[in-house]
Coordinates of C-alpha atoms (C1' of nucleotides) in Angstrom, one line a residue:
Chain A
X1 CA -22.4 34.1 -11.1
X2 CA -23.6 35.9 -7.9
X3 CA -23.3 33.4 -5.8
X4 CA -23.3 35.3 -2.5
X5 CA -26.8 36.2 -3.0
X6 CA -27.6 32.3 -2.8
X7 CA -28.8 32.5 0.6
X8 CA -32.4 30.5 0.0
X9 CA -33.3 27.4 2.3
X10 CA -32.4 27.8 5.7
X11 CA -30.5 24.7 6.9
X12 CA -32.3 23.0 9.7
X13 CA -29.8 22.2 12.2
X14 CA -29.7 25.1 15.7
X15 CA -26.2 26.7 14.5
X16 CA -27.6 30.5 15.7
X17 CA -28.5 30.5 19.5
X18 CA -25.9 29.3 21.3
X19 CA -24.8 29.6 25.0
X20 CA -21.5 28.0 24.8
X21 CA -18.5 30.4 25.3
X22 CA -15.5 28.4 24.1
X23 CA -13.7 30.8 21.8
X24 CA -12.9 27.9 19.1
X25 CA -16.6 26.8 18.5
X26 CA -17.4 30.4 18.0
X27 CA -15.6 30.7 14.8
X28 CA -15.9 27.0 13.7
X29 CA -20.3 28.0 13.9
X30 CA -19.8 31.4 12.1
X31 CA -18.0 29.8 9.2
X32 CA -21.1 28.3 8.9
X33 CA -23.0 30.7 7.3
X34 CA -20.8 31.6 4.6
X35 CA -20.9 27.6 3.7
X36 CA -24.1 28.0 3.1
X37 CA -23.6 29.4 -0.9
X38 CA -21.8 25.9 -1.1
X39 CA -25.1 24.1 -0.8
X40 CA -25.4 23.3 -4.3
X41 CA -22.2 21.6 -4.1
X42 CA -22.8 19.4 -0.8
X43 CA -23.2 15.8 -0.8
X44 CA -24.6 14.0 2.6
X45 CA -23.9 11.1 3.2
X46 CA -24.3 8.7 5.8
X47 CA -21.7 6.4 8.0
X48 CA -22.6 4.0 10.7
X49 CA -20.4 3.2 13.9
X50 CA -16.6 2.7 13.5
X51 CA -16.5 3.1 9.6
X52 CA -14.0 4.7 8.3
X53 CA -14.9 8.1 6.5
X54 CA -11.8 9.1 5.3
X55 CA -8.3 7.3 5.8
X56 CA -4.3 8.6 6.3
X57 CA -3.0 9.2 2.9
X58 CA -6.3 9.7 1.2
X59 CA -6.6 13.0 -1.3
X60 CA -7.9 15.7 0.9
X61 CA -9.7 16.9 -2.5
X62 CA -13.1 18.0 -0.3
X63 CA -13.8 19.1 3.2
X64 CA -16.8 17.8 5.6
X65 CA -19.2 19.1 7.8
X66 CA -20.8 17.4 11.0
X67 CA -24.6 17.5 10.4
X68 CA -25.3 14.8 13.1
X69 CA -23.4 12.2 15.2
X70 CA -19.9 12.3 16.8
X71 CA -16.5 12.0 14.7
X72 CA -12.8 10.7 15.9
X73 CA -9.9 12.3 13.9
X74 CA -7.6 9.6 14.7
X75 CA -3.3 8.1 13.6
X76 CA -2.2 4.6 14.4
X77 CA 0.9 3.9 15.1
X78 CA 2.4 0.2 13.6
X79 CA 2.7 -1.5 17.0
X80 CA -1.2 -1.1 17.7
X81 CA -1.1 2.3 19.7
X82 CA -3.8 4.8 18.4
X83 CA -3.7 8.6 19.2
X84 CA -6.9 10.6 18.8
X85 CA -6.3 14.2 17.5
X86 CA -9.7 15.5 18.2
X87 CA -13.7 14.4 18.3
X88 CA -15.6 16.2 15.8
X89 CA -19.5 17.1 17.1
X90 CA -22.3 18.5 15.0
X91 CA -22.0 21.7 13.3
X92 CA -17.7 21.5 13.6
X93 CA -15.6 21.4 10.2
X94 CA -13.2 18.6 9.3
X95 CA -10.6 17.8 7.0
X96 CA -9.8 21.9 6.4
X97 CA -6.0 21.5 6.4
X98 CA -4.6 23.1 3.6
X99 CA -2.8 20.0 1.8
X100 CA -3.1 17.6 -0.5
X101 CA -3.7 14.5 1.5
X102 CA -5.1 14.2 5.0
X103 CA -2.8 13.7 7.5
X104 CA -5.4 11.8 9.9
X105 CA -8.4 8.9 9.6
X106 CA -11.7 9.9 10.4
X107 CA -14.1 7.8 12.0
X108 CA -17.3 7.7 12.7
X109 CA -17.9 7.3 16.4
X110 CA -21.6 7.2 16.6
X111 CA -24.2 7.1 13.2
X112 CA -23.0 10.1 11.9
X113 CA -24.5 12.3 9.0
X114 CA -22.0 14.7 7.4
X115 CA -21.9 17.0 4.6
X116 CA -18.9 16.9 2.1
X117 CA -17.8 19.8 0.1
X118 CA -15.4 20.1 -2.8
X119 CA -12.4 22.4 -1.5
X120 CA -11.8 24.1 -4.5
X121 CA -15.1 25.3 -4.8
X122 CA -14.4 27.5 -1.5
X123 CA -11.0 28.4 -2.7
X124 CA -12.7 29.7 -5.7
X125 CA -15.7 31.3 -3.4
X126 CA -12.9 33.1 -0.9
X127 CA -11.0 34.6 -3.9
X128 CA -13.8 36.7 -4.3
X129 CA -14.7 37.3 -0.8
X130 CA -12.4 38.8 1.8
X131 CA -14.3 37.9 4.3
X132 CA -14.7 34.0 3.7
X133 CA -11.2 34.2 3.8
X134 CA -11.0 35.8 6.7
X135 CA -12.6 33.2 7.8
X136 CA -11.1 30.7 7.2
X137 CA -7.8 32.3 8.8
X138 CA -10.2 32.4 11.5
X139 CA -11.0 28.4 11.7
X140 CA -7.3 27.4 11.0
X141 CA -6.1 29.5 13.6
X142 CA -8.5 28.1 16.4
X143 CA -8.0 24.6 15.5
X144 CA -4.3 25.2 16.2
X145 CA -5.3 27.1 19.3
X146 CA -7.1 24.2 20.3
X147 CA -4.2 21.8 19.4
X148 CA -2.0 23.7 21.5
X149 CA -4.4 23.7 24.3
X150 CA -4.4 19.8 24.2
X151 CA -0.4 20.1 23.9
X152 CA -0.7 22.0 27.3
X153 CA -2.8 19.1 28.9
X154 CA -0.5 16.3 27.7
X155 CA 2.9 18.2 28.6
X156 CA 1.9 19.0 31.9
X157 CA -0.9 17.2 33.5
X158 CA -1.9 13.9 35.0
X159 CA -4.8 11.3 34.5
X160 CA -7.7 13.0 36.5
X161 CA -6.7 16.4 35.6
X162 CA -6.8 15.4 31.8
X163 CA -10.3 14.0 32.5
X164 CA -11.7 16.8 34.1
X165 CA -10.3 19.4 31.4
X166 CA -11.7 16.9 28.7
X167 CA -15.2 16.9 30.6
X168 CA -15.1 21.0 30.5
X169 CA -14.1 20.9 27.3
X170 CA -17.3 18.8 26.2
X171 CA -19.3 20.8 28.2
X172 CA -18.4 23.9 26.6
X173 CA -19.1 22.3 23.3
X174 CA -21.6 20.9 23.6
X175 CA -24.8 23.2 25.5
X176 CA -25.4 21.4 28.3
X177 CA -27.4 22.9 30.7
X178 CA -25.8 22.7 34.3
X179 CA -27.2 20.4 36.1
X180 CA -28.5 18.6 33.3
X181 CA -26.8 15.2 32.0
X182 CA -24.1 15.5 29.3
X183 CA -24.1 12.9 26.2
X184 CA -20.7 10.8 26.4
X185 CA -21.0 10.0 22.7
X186 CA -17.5 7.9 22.8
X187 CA -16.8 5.1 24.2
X188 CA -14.0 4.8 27.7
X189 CA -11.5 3.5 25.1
X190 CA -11.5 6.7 22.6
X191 CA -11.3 9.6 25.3
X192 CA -8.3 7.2 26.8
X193 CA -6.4 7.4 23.5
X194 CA -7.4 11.1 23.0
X195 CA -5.8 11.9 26.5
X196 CA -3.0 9.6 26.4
X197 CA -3.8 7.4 29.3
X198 CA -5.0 3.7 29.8
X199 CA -8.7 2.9 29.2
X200 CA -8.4 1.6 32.9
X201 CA -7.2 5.2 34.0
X202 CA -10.4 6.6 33.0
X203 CA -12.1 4.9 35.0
X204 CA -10.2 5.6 37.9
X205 CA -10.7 8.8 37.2
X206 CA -14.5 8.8 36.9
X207 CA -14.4 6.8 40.5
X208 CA -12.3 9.0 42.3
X209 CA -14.2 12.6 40.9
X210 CA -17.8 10.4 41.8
X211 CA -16.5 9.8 45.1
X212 CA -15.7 13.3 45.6
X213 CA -19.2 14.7 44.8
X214 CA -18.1 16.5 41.2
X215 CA -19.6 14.5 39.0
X216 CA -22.9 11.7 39.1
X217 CA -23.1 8.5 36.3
X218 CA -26.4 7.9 35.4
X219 CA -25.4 5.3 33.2
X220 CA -22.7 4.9 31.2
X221 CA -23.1 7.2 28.2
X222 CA -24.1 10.1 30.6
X223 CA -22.6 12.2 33.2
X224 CA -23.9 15.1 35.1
X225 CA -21.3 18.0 36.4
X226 CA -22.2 18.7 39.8
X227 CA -19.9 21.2 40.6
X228 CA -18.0 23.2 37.6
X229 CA -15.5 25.5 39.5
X230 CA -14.4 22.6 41.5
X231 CA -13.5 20.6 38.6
X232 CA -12.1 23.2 37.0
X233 CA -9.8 23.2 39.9
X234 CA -8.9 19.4 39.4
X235 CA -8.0 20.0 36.2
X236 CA -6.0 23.0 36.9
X237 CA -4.4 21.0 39.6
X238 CA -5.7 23.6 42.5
X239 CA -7.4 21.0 44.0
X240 CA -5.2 19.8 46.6
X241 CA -3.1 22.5 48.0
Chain B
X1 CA 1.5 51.3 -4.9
X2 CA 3.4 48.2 -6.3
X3 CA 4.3 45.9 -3.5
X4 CA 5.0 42.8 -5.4
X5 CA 8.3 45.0 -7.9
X6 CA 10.3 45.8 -4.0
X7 CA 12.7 42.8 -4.5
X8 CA 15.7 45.3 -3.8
X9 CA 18.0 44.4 -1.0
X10 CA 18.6 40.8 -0.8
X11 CA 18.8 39.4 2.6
X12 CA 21.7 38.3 4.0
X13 CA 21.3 35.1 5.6
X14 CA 21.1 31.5 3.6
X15 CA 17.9 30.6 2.9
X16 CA 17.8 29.6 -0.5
X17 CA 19.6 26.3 -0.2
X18 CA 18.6 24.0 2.2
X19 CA 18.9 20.1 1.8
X20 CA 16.7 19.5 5.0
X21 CA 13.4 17.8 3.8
X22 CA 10.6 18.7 6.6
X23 CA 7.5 19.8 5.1
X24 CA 7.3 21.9 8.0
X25 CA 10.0 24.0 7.7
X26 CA 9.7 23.6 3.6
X27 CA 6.6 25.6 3.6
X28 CA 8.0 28.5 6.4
X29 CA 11.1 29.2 4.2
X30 CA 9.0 30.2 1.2
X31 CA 7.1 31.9 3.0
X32 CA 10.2 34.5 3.8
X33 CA 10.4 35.2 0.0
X34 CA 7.6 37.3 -0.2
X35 CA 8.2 39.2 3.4
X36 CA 11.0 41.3 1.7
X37 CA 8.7 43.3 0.0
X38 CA 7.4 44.2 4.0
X39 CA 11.2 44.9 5.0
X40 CA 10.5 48.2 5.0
X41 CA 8.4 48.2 7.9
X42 CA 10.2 45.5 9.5
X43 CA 12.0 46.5 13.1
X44 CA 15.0 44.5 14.3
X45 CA 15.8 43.9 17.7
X46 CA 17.9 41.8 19.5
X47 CA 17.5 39.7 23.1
X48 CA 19.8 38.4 25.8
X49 CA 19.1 35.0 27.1
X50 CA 16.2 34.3 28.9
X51 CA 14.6 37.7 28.1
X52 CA 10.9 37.7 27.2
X53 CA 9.6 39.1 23.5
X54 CA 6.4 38.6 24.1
X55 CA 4.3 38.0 26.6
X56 CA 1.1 35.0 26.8
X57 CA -1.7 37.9 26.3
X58 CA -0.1 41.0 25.4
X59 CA -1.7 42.3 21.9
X60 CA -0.8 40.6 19.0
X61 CA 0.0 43.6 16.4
X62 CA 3.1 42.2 15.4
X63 CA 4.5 38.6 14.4
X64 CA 8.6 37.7 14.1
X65 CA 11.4 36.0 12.2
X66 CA 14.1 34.8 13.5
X67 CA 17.2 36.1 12.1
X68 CA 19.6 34.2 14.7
X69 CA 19.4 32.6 17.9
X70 CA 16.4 30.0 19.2
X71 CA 13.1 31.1 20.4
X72 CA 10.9 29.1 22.9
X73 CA 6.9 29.3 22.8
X74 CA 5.7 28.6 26.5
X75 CA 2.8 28.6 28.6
X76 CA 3.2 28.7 32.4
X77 CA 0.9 26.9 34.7
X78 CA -0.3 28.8 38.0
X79 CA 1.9 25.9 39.7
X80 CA 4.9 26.3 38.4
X81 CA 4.9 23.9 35.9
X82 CA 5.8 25.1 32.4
X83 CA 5.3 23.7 29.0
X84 CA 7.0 24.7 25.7
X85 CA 5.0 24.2 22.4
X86 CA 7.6 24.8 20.2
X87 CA 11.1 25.7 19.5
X88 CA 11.7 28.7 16.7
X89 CA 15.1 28.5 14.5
X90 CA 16.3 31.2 12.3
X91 CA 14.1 31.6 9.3
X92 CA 11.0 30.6 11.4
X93 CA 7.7 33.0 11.6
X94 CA 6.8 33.4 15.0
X95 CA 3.2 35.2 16.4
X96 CA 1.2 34.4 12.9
X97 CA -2.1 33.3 14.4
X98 CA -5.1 35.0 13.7
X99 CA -6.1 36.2 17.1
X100 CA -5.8 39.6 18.6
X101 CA -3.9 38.6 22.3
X102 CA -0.8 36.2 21.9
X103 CA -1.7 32.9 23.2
X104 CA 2.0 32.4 24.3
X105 CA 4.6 33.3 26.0
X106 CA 8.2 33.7 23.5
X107 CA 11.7 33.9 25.3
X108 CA 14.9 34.0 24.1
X109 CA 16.9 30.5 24.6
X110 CA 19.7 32.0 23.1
X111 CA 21.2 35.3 22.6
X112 CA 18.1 36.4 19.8
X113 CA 18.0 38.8 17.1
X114 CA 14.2 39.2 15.5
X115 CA 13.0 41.2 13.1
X116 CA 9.0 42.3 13.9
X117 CA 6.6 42.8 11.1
X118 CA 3.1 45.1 11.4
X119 CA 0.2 42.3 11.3
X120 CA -2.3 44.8 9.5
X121 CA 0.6 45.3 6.7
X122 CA 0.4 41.6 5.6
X123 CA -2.8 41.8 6.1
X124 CA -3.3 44.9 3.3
X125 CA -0.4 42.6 1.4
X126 CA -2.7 39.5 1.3
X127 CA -5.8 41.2 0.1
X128 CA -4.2 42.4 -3.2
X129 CA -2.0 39.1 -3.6
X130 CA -3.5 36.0 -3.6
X131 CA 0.2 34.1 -3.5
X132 CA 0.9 35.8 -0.3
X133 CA -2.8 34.5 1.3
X134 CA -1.9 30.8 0.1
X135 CA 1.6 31.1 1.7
X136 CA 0.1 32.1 4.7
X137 CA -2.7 29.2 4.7
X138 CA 0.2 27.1 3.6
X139 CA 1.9 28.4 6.9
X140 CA -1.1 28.2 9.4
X141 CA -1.6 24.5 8.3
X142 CA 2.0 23.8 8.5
X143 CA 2.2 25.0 12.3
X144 CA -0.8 23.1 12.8
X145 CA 0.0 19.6 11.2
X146 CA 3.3 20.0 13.1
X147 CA 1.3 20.8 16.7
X148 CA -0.7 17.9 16.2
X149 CA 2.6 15.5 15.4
X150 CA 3.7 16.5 18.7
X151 CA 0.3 15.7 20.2
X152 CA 0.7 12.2 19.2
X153 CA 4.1 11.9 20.8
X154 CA 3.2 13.4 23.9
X155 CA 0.1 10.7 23.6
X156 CA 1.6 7.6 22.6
X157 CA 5.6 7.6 23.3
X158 CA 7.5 7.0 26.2
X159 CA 10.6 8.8 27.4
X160 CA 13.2 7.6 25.2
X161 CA 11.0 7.4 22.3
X162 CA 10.2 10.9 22.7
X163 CA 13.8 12.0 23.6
X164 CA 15.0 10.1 19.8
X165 CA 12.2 12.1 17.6
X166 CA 13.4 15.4 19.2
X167 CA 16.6 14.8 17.9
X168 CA 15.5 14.0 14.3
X169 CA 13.0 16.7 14.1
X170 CA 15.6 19.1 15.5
X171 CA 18.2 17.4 13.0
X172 CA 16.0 17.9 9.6
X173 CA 15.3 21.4 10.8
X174 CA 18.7 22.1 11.5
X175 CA 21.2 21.5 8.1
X176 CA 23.5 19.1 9.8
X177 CA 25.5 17.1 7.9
X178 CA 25.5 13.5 8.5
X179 CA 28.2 12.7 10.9
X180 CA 28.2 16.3 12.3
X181 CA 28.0 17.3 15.4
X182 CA 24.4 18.7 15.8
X183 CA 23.9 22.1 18.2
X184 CA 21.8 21.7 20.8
X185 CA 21.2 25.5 21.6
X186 CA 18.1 25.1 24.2
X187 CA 19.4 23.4 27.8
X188 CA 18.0 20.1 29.0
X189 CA 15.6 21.8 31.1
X190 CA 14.0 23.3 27.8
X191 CA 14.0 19.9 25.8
X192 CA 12.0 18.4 29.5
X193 CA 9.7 21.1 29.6
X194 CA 9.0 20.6 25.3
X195 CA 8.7 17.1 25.5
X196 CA 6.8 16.7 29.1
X197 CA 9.6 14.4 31.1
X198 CA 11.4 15.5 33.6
X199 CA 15.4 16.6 33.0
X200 CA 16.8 13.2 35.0
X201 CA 14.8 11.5 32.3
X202 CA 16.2 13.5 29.5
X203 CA 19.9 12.6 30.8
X204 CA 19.0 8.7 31.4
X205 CA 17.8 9.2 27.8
X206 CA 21.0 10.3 26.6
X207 CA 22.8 7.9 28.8
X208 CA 21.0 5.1 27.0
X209 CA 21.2 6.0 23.3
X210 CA 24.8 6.8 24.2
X211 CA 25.1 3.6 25.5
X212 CA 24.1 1.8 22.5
X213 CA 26.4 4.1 20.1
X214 CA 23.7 5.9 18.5
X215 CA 24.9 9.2 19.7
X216 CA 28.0 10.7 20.1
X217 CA 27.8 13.6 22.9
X218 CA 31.6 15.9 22.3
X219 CA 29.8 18.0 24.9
X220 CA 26.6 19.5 26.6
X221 CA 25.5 21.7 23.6
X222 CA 26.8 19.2 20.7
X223 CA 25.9 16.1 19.4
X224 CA 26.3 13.5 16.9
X225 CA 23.9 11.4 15.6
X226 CA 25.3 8.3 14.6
X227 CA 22.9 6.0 13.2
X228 CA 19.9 7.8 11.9
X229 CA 18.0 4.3 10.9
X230 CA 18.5 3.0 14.1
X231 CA 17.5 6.2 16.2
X232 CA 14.2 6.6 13.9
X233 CA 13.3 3.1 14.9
X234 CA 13.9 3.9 18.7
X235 CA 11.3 6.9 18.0
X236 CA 9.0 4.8 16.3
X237 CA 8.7 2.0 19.1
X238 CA 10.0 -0.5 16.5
X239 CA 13.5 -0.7 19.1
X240 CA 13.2 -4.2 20.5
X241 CA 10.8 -6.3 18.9
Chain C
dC1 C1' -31.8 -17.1 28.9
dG2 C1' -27.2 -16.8 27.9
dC3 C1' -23.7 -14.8 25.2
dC4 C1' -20.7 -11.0 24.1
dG5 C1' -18.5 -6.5 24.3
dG6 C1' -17.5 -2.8 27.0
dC7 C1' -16.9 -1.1 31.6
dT8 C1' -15.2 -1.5 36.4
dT9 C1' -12.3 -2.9 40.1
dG10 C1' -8.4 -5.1 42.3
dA11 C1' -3.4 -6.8 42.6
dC12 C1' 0.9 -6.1 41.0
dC13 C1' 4.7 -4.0 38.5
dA14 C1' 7.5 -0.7 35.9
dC15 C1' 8.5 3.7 34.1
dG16 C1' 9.5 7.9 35.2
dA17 C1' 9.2 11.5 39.1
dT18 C1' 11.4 12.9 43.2
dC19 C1' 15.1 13.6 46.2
dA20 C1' 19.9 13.9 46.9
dA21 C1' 24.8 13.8 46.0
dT22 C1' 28.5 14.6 42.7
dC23 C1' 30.5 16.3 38.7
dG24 C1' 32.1 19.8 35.5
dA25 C1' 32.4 23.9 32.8
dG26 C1' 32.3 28.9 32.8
dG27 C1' 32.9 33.1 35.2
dT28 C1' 34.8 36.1 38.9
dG29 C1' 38.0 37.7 42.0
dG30 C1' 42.3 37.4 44.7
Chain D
dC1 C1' 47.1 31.8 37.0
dC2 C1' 44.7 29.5 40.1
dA3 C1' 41.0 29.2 43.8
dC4 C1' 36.6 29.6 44.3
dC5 C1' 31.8 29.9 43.3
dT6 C1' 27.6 29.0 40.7
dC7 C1' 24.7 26.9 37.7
dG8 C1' 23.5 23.1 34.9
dA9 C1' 24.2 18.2 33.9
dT10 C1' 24.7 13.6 35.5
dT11 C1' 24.1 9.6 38.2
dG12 C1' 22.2 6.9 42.0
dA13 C1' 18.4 5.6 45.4
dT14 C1' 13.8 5.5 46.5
dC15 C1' 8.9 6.3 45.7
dG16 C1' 4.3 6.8 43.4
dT17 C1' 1.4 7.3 39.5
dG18 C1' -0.4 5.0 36.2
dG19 C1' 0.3 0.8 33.1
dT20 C1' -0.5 -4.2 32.9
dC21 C1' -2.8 -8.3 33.9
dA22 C1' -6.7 -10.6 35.5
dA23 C1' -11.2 -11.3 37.3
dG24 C1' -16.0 -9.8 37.8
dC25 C1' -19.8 -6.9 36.4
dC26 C1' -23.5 -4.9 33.6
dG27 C1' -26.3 -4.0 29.7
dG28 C1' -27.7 -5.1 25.0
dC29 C1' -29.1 -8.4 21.8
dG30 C1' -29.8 -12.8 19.6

DNA sequence: CGCCGGCTTGACCACGATCAATCGAGGTGG
DNA sequence: CCACCTCGATTGATCGTGGTCAAGCCGGCG
C-alpha cells in the first residue's frame, strides 16, 4: 500500500508559519507532516482539567499528539512531592520514548484535545521511509537536548533565574508577539514543581521581576514581557554584576 | 559489501557478563555488539586528566566509547558556574545525538582511552540494518529516560538524598560486589558540580551516612556501601518517617 | 451574596552556601 | 629518607536564599 501518497485533507491546526526560533519545536512541528499518512489511524479524544491521560506504568503501546490545550508530563514521589518533566503545548509529540511502558503520567492541564496514534503503525511506516526515521532521531534527540537544558537550570541556577528562563522558554514556544500578553495555561503550583521551587517562590519571583519593570500581570493567567534581553540576563544571572 | 559477516577480532574488554541490572546501562552494552563491525574505522586515543575531547560546539562528526577511564559531560556557565550532565564509564557511547555541533563539553576525569567512530558510517550501517536503527532508538531513549531521572532529583531531593542515589546509580553501573569497596574515580568537586550542591555539602553528606554506618569510606577514592536497603530509603526520602 | 480554591504577602526558620582554618595524601627536591 | 609544598578533602562558624507556616486577598461560581 502506498501510503506516502496519502497526503489528502489538510489538518486544520497553523503547524506551517511559524516565527518561533527554539531549535526543539522546529523538529517536534516538522515531524508533523510525515504523521500526517497516520491519519487513518488517529483517534481524538478529549480530556478535561486534571484528568489523567496516561499513568506511570501504563503500556506505552501508542503515542499522542497535542491538537489543543496544555499537557503536564509529570512523577510523584511516595511522600507527596511531584516533579514535572515537561508541559506539552499544541502541535508537540508525547509519549515517543522508545519502551514498553511510559515512564511518566500525563495530565491534562487545561481541556485538552489530543490525537493518539498506534506506535507500531510508525515503526512499520519508518521501515520504509528513511526519512521518517530520520526523523524521529531528530525528535528524540531534541527532547533530550531539551532535558538537558532543564538539567542546566536545576544544577546551577536559583528561583528568579529559573522563572525567567521558564518565561523565555514559553515565549519561544509559544508565538507571542512582543509586547503582546503571553497565555500562562498552568497554574503557580505546576511551573513550581516543574522548576523545583516552592509555589510561594514563584511568586516572589513574579513580584520582584514586576517591580523591576521586566514583566506586567494583567491578570493572573497572563503576563506580558516588557523587556526580553534583560530577562534573559536574569536568567543568565548577568543581571547584577 | 557485507557489514553484518565482520565479527572477526573480539574485543578485549568484559562486556558480556555483567550482573548490574540498570536498564540504562543494559541497553548501552548491547549496543557495543554491533559497533565491531565499525572497528575498522574506529580511532583510539588516549587523554590525561583533565584534558578536553571535545568541546560544547565543536562539529559533531564523530561519537566515543569508552574503553577505560571516566568521562564527564559539562556545560560552563559565563559565571563560572559549571554543571555536569552525566558521568561516562567504560562501555558507554558518548556524542550520539542527532545534531551537527556537540551540545557539551567532554573531559577526561581520569586518565581516558576512547575510541572515536565516523557518525555518517553508522549512519550508512543503520540504513541497511534495521537492528542497528532500533539499538540506536533503544540508546537515544535510554540517555533520555536517564536525563529526565536526574531531573527529578535535582527537582525534588535534598542534599543527602541526592548524595545516596549517586551512590546507587554509580554502584549498579559499576559491577561492585556487595560488600566491596566501590571506586569513586571523579573528585568531590565533580560529584557537587553533577548533583548541583556545593563540595562542603557533599563531605557533610558523607559525614552523615558515615555516621550512621551505611558507608564505609577506606579512603578518598573508595567506598563501601554497607546497607544498600537502608541507603535506597535515605534517597527515596523514606529516612525518618 | 458568600463560599471556595488559587494566588499573594509577610514572619520566621532551616538547609545548604559561603568563608575560613585545618588536615592529609601525593609529589618534588634537598 | 625526610622536609616541604600543593592540592583536595574535611570540619566548623556564620550568613542568606528559599522553604514553611500563617494570614489575607481576589476572582469565579453556586
Amino acid at each position: 500500500m502506498s501510503v506516502k501518497l496519502q497526503l489528502v485533507e489538510p489538518e486544520l491546526e497553523p503547524l506551517s508559519t511559524r516565527s518561533g526560533c527554539g531549535k526543539t519545536t522546529q523538529t517536534l512541528r516538522t515531524l508533523d507532516h510525515h504523521l500526517r499518512v497516520l491519519r487513518q489511524f488517529g483517534a481524538q479524544r478529549h480530556f478535561s482539567r486534571n484528568q489523567t491521560i496516561f499513568r506511570e506504568g501504563d503500556p506505552a503501546d501508542r503515542f499522542y499528539r497535542v491538537i489543543s490545550g496544555t499537557i503536564r508530563l509529570c512523577r510523584h514521589a511516595p511522600d507527596g512531592r511531584r516533579h514535572i518533566a515537561e508541559f506539552h503545548l499544541p502541535g508537540d509529540l508525547v509519549g515517543f520514548v522508545d519502551h514498553a511502558e511510559h515512564s511518566y503520567t500525563a495530565e491534562a492541564v487545561t481541556a485538552v484535545t489530543v490525537k493518539s496514534y498506534p506506535r507500531n503503525q510508525l515503526e512499520r511506516l519508518g521501515a520504509s521511509d528513511p526519512d521518517v526515521r530520520s526523523r524521529v532521531l531528530m525528535h528524540l534527540s531534541a527532547s533530550l537536548l531539551s532535558a538537558q537544558q532543564h538539567l542546566f537550570v536545576l544544577g546551577c541556577r536559583n528561583a528568579k533565574e529559573r522563572f525567567a528562563e521558564f518565561l523565555l522558554r514559553l515565549a519561544e514556544r509559544t508565538d507571542v508577539l512582543w509586547g503582546a500578553p503571553m497565555e500562562l495555561t498552568m497554574g503557580r503550583r505546576d511551573i513550581a514543581d516543574h522548576l523545583g521551587v516552592t509555589i510561594e517562590s514563584i511568586c516572589r519571583s513574579i513580584a520582584a521581576l514586576k517591580k523591576d519593570g521586566l514583566v506586567t500581570v494583567p491578570n493572573t493567567h497572563q503576563l506580558i514581557l516588557n523587556n526580553v534581553a534583560k530577562l534573559r540576563a536574569v536568567a543568565d544571572g548577568r543581571d547584577a554584576l
